[in-house]
Amino acid sequence: MRISEILIFIVFLVVSLSGCKKNDDTDQTPPTIDISAIDAFPKHCDTLYRGETFTFIATFTDNEGLGSYSLDIHNNFDHHSHTTELQECELWPVQTPINPYFLIEGYEIPNAPQTITTHLEITIPIDIDQGDYHFMIRVVDVNGWQDMKGLSIKIL
Amino acid sequence: MILLLTKVVFSQQYEIFGKIINTKGDPVSGAIINVTPENLHSISTQNGTFKISGLKRGHYKIVISYVGYKIEEQSISIPNTANLVVTLKPSVELLQEVIIEDHHASEKRREESHNIEIVNNQFIEQNLGGSLMQSLRRLPGVSSMDIGAGVSKPVLRGLSFNRVAVAENGIKHEAQQWGADHGLEINQQTISEAEIIKGAASLIYGSDAIGGVINLKSISVPMENTSGGNLLVSAQSVNDQIGSSLNIYGRKTKVYFTTNGSWSDYADYKVPTSVVNIYSYPVQLNNNRMRNTAGQEGSVNLTIGYKTDSLHSNIHLSGYFSKVGFFANAHGLEPINVDRQLHDADKRDIQLPFQEVKHLKANYHIARTGKNHLLRFDLGWQHNLREERGPYINHGYMPETLPDSLGVAETLERKFIKNTVSANLTDQFKIHNHTFQSGVQTSFQKNEIGGWNFIIPEFTQIQSGAFIYDKWKLNEKVLLHSGLRFDIGHINSKEYYDWYKSRILDQETNDTTYENLQRATNLNKTFSNLSYAVGINYNLKHFEGKAHLGKSYRMPTAKELAANGVNFHTFSYDIGNQNLHPEESYQLDVSGEFHYPLWAFQLSPFVNYFPNYIYLNPTPFFDFEHGAGNQIFEYHESEVIRFGGEIHGHYKIMESLKMGVIAEYVFSEQLSGEKKNYTLPFSPPPTLLFSLKYTPNITDKFMGTYFSIDYKLTGKQSRIVPPEFETEGYSLVNLSMGTKLKWNQQWVHFTFRVNNLFDKKYLNNTSYYRLINLPEPGINFSVSVKIPFTF
């Protein structure tokens, strides 16, 4: 019996010692997207208007430094769901896209700051389909950690 | 047959000597000899001989057991017994499990300096999981990367994808192993033996064997003048799987055949939760089932062979088919419009998105045994077709609807066709105490693509290698190994342009133009490499020590060189790197094993260094040029150090009760590059497994009865790289039991297993669905019945 006891002890020792080592020297923290500020825009279930210019305001934060962010606005006429917000917005009936709006752009964040608040002006064309859209925000830090937020919006 | 001799050691103590040989007169090594009631054990040596000492005058029962033969019992009386002759009869139900080369696990482990595990189909039967790798992952250092309940990739000490070579019947299995959702595409019911080499093994197996080799045998040669087969029926509860497999074999004297047909069908698998959070969005499950993960798998095999004492040749044909659904809420760039009514109406149907695989093989094998030579030649052809099917979704600048002019089915996202021809020639010859093995290997493959979505270009690849390997038997205890190999490979990948036009905005003039963007350029690369290995075995009666130092290599894959597309499962945009070098790896493996009749203990550490590990690095940028808006991941090289190992021990508490322990640990760290100090992706957490196995001898009607319980502890994995998440530790309990019941002159096998007994909800760091927080399968009952027959 003694041998097996020693054996188990060795195993425990090895596993407990080795399992504990953490990545102390590496960044393990993803950036965050904050749209809780009063002036943040758009928020979940907000409405944008065709032919008008709005300012995208959101705060990005990271412990080491921000790399870039991207925006992706595309139609949700088929009611696919990838909002990251828990609250459901009221959707229009399913519609067939004719000239849906979409925007996919990436924006580098120079000098890797730990926090920025965006003030990005975006003009929505006048001739696009009205209806439900998704507004996807992604931010990535200098080490490649990512955060994503998907909002449901309407464009009227 | 057993020959017994007794010898008087001194006045009261006697020794018995014997020899175990098979029906052909060849010595049988590794057979277990038990003497009761004294409870003395011995194992036959390489020459088939054994010795048991310490016997007193009296009557004993001697029991000899060996895989493939009936258990033999003899009564002996000391000192009267001498020159006793006993005929060992092959056991009918295992007839076809006798392996071609007649090498056996223990013998091979003593003669190879690699860290090696060898198991047969009985192990698979007792540890049956949803896929071959799930059945093998109980072995130390072996794990699986699962895509749902029925598809998995092999992982050896944390390395996977193209870093583990899989060979079947001597021919390297070529599929789409670079892909994250690609499974092994081998039906576990057809496997008669699996040999797992952990650690660098490029010397014999060539490129890709950098992390190890899974060497599978699906052909077993029946004994002379036998014919029969077996029918296996199995079922699992977690995914309502039902499967069956029919084997038939026959042999006169020289000509034999074996054939197998298998089919398995399973429903959406169950998880111990009704809601899963995918990127913080809660997805409701129907009856705890993972929507649309049902699947089907089938295979047919036929081998026709000719075998004499000096010549063995066969032709092996096989076909494999599988169709497996992807979890409907988590496939694609946008978790698609999930029609719950459609998916939840039937748990067995496979709706879009799904993957479909066909793999055909034709192999010719010939081996000639001369006086000092064993010459082998293998020629193989393989065809692998894999399709990813999903509804058409326009990403970026792709048109809203798929134009008919493209001539691509609307549901065909991606298609990969691989045709491979390979040939191996090896000669094994003996000069004095040296056993040399030398060979040449060559393979050619052509890869074509299809579908409306692009990730890797079409390519052709040719690889050739030559090696020489020497096993030098210095004395009865020491074996020295050394080997050298040279490889040369060429890859030619083709350019690719988008079939649709993207908007290009000129920053200076603000003009907008539309272009078919180029995603891949023509690429011609030649790689060459010299690999080598040295090793030693030191074998004592109760100790086996080994060490192996080797340099291995791997040619960069077409994906690593030329990928340019969205990986749907990680929300990443993968970009290849044309400047990659062949990946090299230096590995030192050491292993020491003590084994006594009552206990055994093995420690096998390793250390591994990569000067240029090819790593898919997440960058701080997004792609918007190609209209996807995903994070860009680029292949680059970094220095990597890895170390770890396994501990394996067992102790016989009683004759029929054995406890065991297996521990596994791997540490990896990148020493240079963008992710310096980070680990590698999919790092397996440390694990510790305790097992208890009870093998009673109830009555003569039952044989091989066992009850076993496994308690597996898995540690927390906090060493992660972007975009992974920390994974909490967990503990699991698995139960397994089985017996063989005599029915109609045959031993019918019954097995029953319970995996995840307490229906624990846990996440697995090496699972494909880990990134979207999907828990692993819940409690799973599985049963199987195997009925052998002869005719």
Coordinates of C-alpha atoms in Angstrom, one line a residue, chain B residues 133-419:
Chain B
M133 CA -10.4 9.8 -30.5
Q134 CA -13.0 10.0 -27.8
S135 CA -12.5 6.3 -27.2
L136 CA -8.7 6.6 -27.1
R137 CA -8.4 9.8 -25.0
R138 CA -8.2 7.8 -21.8
L139 CA -4.6 7.0 -22.7
P140 CA -2.0 9.1 -21.0
G141 CA -1.0 12.1 -23.2
V142 CA -3.9 11.6 -25.6
S143 CA -6.9 13.9 -25.9
S144 CA -9.4 14.9 -28.5
M145 CA -10.6 18.1 -29.9
D146 CA -14.3 17.6 -30.3
I147 CA -16.7 19.1 -32.7
G148 CA -19.9 18.0 -31.0
A149 CA -20.5 14.5 -29.9
G150 CA -19.4 12.4 -32.9
V151 CA -16.5 14.2 -34.6
S152 CA -13.0 14.7 -33.2
K153 CA -9.4 15.5 -34.0
P154 CA -6.5 13.8 -32.3
V155 CA -4.5 15.8 -29.8
L156 CA -1.1 14.4 -28.5
R157 CA 0.3 16.3 -25.6
G158 CA -1.4 19.5 -26.7
L159 CA -0.4 19.3 -30.4
S160 CA -3.0 18.7 -33.1
F161 CA -4.0 19.7 -36.7
N162 CA -1.1 19.0 -39.1
R163 CA 1.3 18.3 -36.2
V164 CA -0.1 14.8 -35.7
A165 CA 0.3 12.3 -38.5
V166 CA -2.4 9.7 -38.8
A167 CA -1.5 6.5 -40.8
E168 CA -3.9 3.7 -41.6
N169 CA -2.4 0.4 -42.7
G170 CA 1.0 2.0 -43.4
I171 CA -0.4 4.8 -45.6
K172 CA -0.6 8.3 -44.3
H173 CA -4.3 9.4 -44.0
E174 CA -4.7 12.6 -46.0
A175 CA -7.8 14.7 -45.4
Q176 CA -8.5 18.3 -44.6
Q177 CA -6.7 18.2 -41.2
W178 CA -5.8 21.9 -41.4
G179 CA -9.5 22.8 -40.8
A180 CA -10.8 23.4 -37.3
D181 CA -14.1 21.6 -37.9
H182 CA -12.5 18.6 -39.6
G183 CA -12.7 15.3 -37.8
L184 CA -10.6 12.2 -38.3
E185 CA -12.8 10.6 -40.9
I186 CA -12.1 7.0 -39.8
N187 CA -14.7 4.7 -38.4
Q188 CA -13.6 3.3 -35.0
Q189 CA -15.5 0.0 -35.5
T190 CA -13.0 -0.9 -38.2
I191 CA -9.9 -0.5 -36.1
S192 CA -8.2 -3.6 -34.8
E193 CA -5.1 -1.9 -33.4
A194 CA -4.0 1.6 -32.6
E195 CA -0.4 2.5 -32.0
I196 CA 0.2 6.0 -30.6
I197 CA 3.7 7.5 -30.7
K198 CA 3.9 10.5 -28.5
G199 CA 6.6 13.0 -29.6
A200 CA 8.7 13.7 -32.6
A201 CA 8.5 10.8 -35.1
S202 CA 9.4 12.4 -38.5
L203 CA 12.2 9.9 -39.0
I204 CA 10.0 7.1 -40.2
Y205 CA 6.7 9.0 -40.8
G206 CA 7.9 12.1 -42.5
S207 CA 6.4 15.6 -42.4
D208 CA 3.6 16.3 -39.9
A209 CA 4.8 13.7 -37.4
I210 CA 6.2 16.5 -35.3
G211 CA 3.8 16.0 -32.4
G212 CA 3.4 12.3 -32.8
V213 CA 1.7 9.6 -34.8
I214 CA -1.5 7.7 -34.6
N215 CA -0.9 4.5 -36.5
L216 CA -4.0 2.5 -37.1
K217 CA -4.5 -1.0 -38.4
S218 CA -7.8 -2.0 -39.8
I219 CA -6.6 -5.2 -41.5
S220 CA -6.1 -8.3 -39.5
V221 CA -5.2 -11.6 -41.1
P222 CA -7.4 -14.5 -40.1
M223 CA -5.9 -17.8 -39.0
E224 CA -5.6 -20.6 -41.6
N225 CA -8.7 -22.6 -42.4
T226 CA -11.1 -20.4 -40.5
S227 CA -14.1 -18.3 -41.6
G228 CA -16.4 -16.3 -39.5
G229 CA -17.2 -12.9 -38.4
N230 CA -18.9 -10.8 -35.8
L231 CA -21.9 -8.5 -35.6
L232 CA -21.7 -5.5 -33.3
V233 CA -24.6 -3.4 -32.3
S234 CA -24.2 -0.3 -30.1
A235 CA -26.3 2.6 -28.8
Q236 CA -25.7 5.8 -26.9
S237 CA -28.2 7.9 -25.0
V238 CA -26.6 11.4 -25.2
N239 CA -27.4 11.7 -28.9
D240 CA -29.7 8.7 -29.3
Q241 CA -27.0 7.0 -31.4
I242 CA -27.6 3.6 -32.9
G243 CA -24.8 1.8 -34.8
S244 CA -24.0 -1.5 -36.1
S245 CA -21.0 -3.1 -37.7
L246 CA -20.6 -6.4 -39.5
N247 CA -17.3 -8.1 -40.0
I248 CA -16.8 -11.2 -42.1
Y249 CA -13.5 -12.9 -42.7
G250 CA -12.3 -16.1 -44.2
R251 CA -9.0 -17.9 -45.0
K252 CA -8.1 -21.2 -46.6
T253 CA -4.4 -21.6 -46.4
K254 CA -2.9 -18.7 -48.3
V255 CA -5.8 -16.6 -49.6
Y256 CA -7.9 -14.6 -47.1
F257 CA -10.4 -11.9 -47.1
T258 CA -11.9 -9.6 -44.5
T259 CA -14.8 -7.3 -45.0
N260 CA -16.6 -4.8 -42.8
G261 CA -19.6 -2.6 -43.1
S262 CA -20.6 -0.1 -40.5
W263 CA -23.4 2.4 -40.0
S264 CA -24.1 4.9 -37.3
D265 CA -26.9 7.4 -37.0
Y266 CA -27.3 10.0 -34.2
A267 CA -29.5 12.8 -33.1
D268 CA -28.8 16.2 -31.7
Y269 CA -26.7 15.7 -28.5
K270 CA -27.9 16.7 -25.1
V271 CA -26.1 19.1 -22.8
P272 CA -26.8 19.7 -19.1
T273 CA -28.4 23.1 -19.7
S274 CA -31.3 24.7 -21.4
V275 CA -29.6 27.9 -22.3
V276 CA -26.2 28.6 -23.8
N277 CA -24.7 32.0 -23.9
I278 CA -23.0 32.8 -27.2
Y279 CA -21.2 36.1 -27.0
S280 CA -23.5 36.9 -24.1
Y281 CA -26.6 36.3 -26.2
P282 CA -28.7 33.6 -24.6
V283 CA -29.8 30.9 -26.9
Q284 CA -32.7 28.7 -25.8
L285 CA -32.3 25.0 -26.4
N286 CA -35.1 22.6 -27.1
N287 CA -35.1 19.8 -24.6
N288 CA -31.4 20.6 -23.8
R289 CA -30.4 19.4 -27.3
M290 CA -27.7 21.2 -29.3
R291 CA -29.8 22.3 -32.3
N292 CA -28.8 20.5 -35.5
T293 CA -25.8 18.5 -34.3
A294 CA -27.2 15.2 -35.6
G295 CA -25.2 13.1 -37.9
Q296 CA -24.7 9.9 -39.9
E297 CA -21.5 7.9 -40.5
G298 CA -20.9 4.9 -42.6
S299 CA -18.1 2.9 -44.0
V300 CA -17.3 -0.2 -46.0
N301 CA -14.0 -2.1 -46.2
L302 CA -12.8 -5.0 -48.2
T303 CA -9.4 -6.6 -48.0
I304 CA -8.2 -9.5 -50.2
G305 CA -4.9 -11.0 -49.4
Y306 CA -2.4 -13.7 -50.0
K307 CA -0.1 -14.9 -47.2
T308 CA 2.6 -17.5 -47.1
D309 CA 5.6 -17.7 -44.7
S310 CA 7.7 -15.5 -46.9
L311 CA 5.2 -13.4 -48.8
H312 CA 2.2 -11.3 -47.8
S313 CA 0.3 -9.1 -50.1
N314 CA -3.1 -7.6 -50.0
I315 CA -5.4 -5.1 -51.6
H316 CA -7.5 -3.0 -49.4
L317 CA -10.5 -0.9 -50.5
S318 CA -12.5 1.4 -48.2
G319 CA -15.1 4.0 -48.4
Y320 CA -16.1 6.3 -45.6
F321 CA -19.1 8.7 -45.5
S322 CA -20.3 11.2 -42.9
K323 CA -22.8 14.0 -42.7
V324 CA -22.8 16.0 -39.6
G325 CA -24.8 19.1 -38.7
F326 CA -23.2 22.3 -37.2
F327 CA -24.8 23.8 -34.2
A328 CA -27.3 26.0 -36.0
N329 CA -27.0 29.0 -33.6
A330 CA -23.3 29.4 -34.0
H331 CA -22.2 28.8 -37.5
G332 CA -21.4 31.5 -39.9
L333 CA -20.3 35.1 -39.7
E334 CA -23.7 36.1 -38.3
P335 CA -25.5 33.5 -36.2
I336 CA -28.0 33.0 -38.9
N337 CA -31.7 33.4 -39.0
V338 CA -32.3 30.3 -36.9
D339 CA -35.6 28.7 -37.8
R340 CA -36.3 27.0 -34.5
Q341 CA -39.5 25.4 -35.7
L342 CA -37.6 23.7 -38.5
H343 CA -34.7 22.6 -36.3
D344 CA -36.7 21.6 -33.3
A345 CA -39.3 19.6 -35.2
D346 CA -37.0 16.6 -35.5
K347 CA -33.9 15.8 -33.4
R348 CA -32.5 13.4 -36.0
D349 CA -32.7 15.4 -39.2
I350 CA -29.7 17.3 -40.5
Q351 CA -30.5 20.7 -41.7
L352 CA -28.2 23.5 -43.0
P353 CA -25.5 24.2 -42.0
F354 CA -23.7 20.8 -42.1
Q355 CA -20.6 19.2 -43.3
E356 CA -20.4 16.2 -45.6
V357 CA -17.4 14.0 -46.1
K358 CA -16.5 11.2 -48.4
H359 CA -13.2 9.4 -48.2
L360 CA -12.2 6.6 -50.5
K361 CA -9.0 4.6 -50.2
A362 CA -7.4 1.9 -52.3
N363 CA -4.1 0.4 -51.0
Y364 CA -1.8 -2.3 -52.3
H365 CA 0.6 -3.8 -49.8
I366 CA 3.3 -6.4 -50.4
A367 CA 5.9 -7.7 -47.9
R368 CA 8.5 -10.3 -48.6
T369 CA 10.4 -12.0 -45.9
G370 CA 13.9 -13.2 -46.9
K371 CA 16.6 -14.8 -44.9
N372 CA 17.8 -11.5 -43.5
H373 CA 15.5 -9.1 -45.2
L374 CA 11.9 -7.9 -44.8
L375 CA 11.0 -5.9 -47.8
R376 CA 7.7 -3.9 -47.8
F377 CA 6.0 -1.9 -50.5
D378 CA 2.8 0.1 -50.1
L379 CA 1.0 2.0 -52.8
G380 CA -2.1 4.0 -51.9
W381 CA -4.6 6.2 -53.5
Q382 CA -7.0 8.4 -51.5
H383 CA -9.8 10.7 -52.4
N384 CA -11.2 13.1 -49.9
L385 CA -14.1 15.3 -50.5
R386 CA -15.4 17.7 -47.9
E387 CA -18.3 20.1 -48.3
E388 CA -19.5 22.8 -45.9
R389 CA -23.1 23.5 -46.6
G390 CA -25.0 26.5 -45.4
P391 CA -27.5 29.0 -46.7
Y392 CA -26.1 31.7 -48.9
I393 CA -25.3 34.8 -46.9
N394 CA -23.7 37.8 -48.6
H395 CA -20.7 39.0 -46.6
G396 CA -19.5 42.4 -47.4
Y397 CA -19.7 43.2 -51.1
M398 CA -21.1 39.9 -52.2
P399 CA -24.4 40.4 -54.0
E400 CA -27.7 39.9 -52.1
T401 CA -28.6 36.8 -54.0
L402 CA -26.2 34.3 -55.5
P403 CA -26.0 34.8 -59.3
D404 CA -26.9 31.7 -61.3
S405 CA -24.0 32.5 -63.7
L406 CA -21.5 31.4 -61.0
G407 CA -22.7 27.8 -61.4
V408 CA -22.4 27.1 -57.7
A409 CA -25.2 25.5 -55.6
E410 CA -26.7 28.1 -53.3
T411 CA -26.0 26.0 -50.2
L412 CA -22.4 25.1 -51.1
E413 CA -20.3 27.4 -48.9
R414 CA -17.0 25.6 -49.4
K415 CA -15.8 22.5 -51.0
F416 CA -12.4 20.8 -50.8
I417 CA -11.3 17.9 -53.0
K418 CA -8.0 16.2 -52.3
N419 CA -6.6 13.4 -54.3

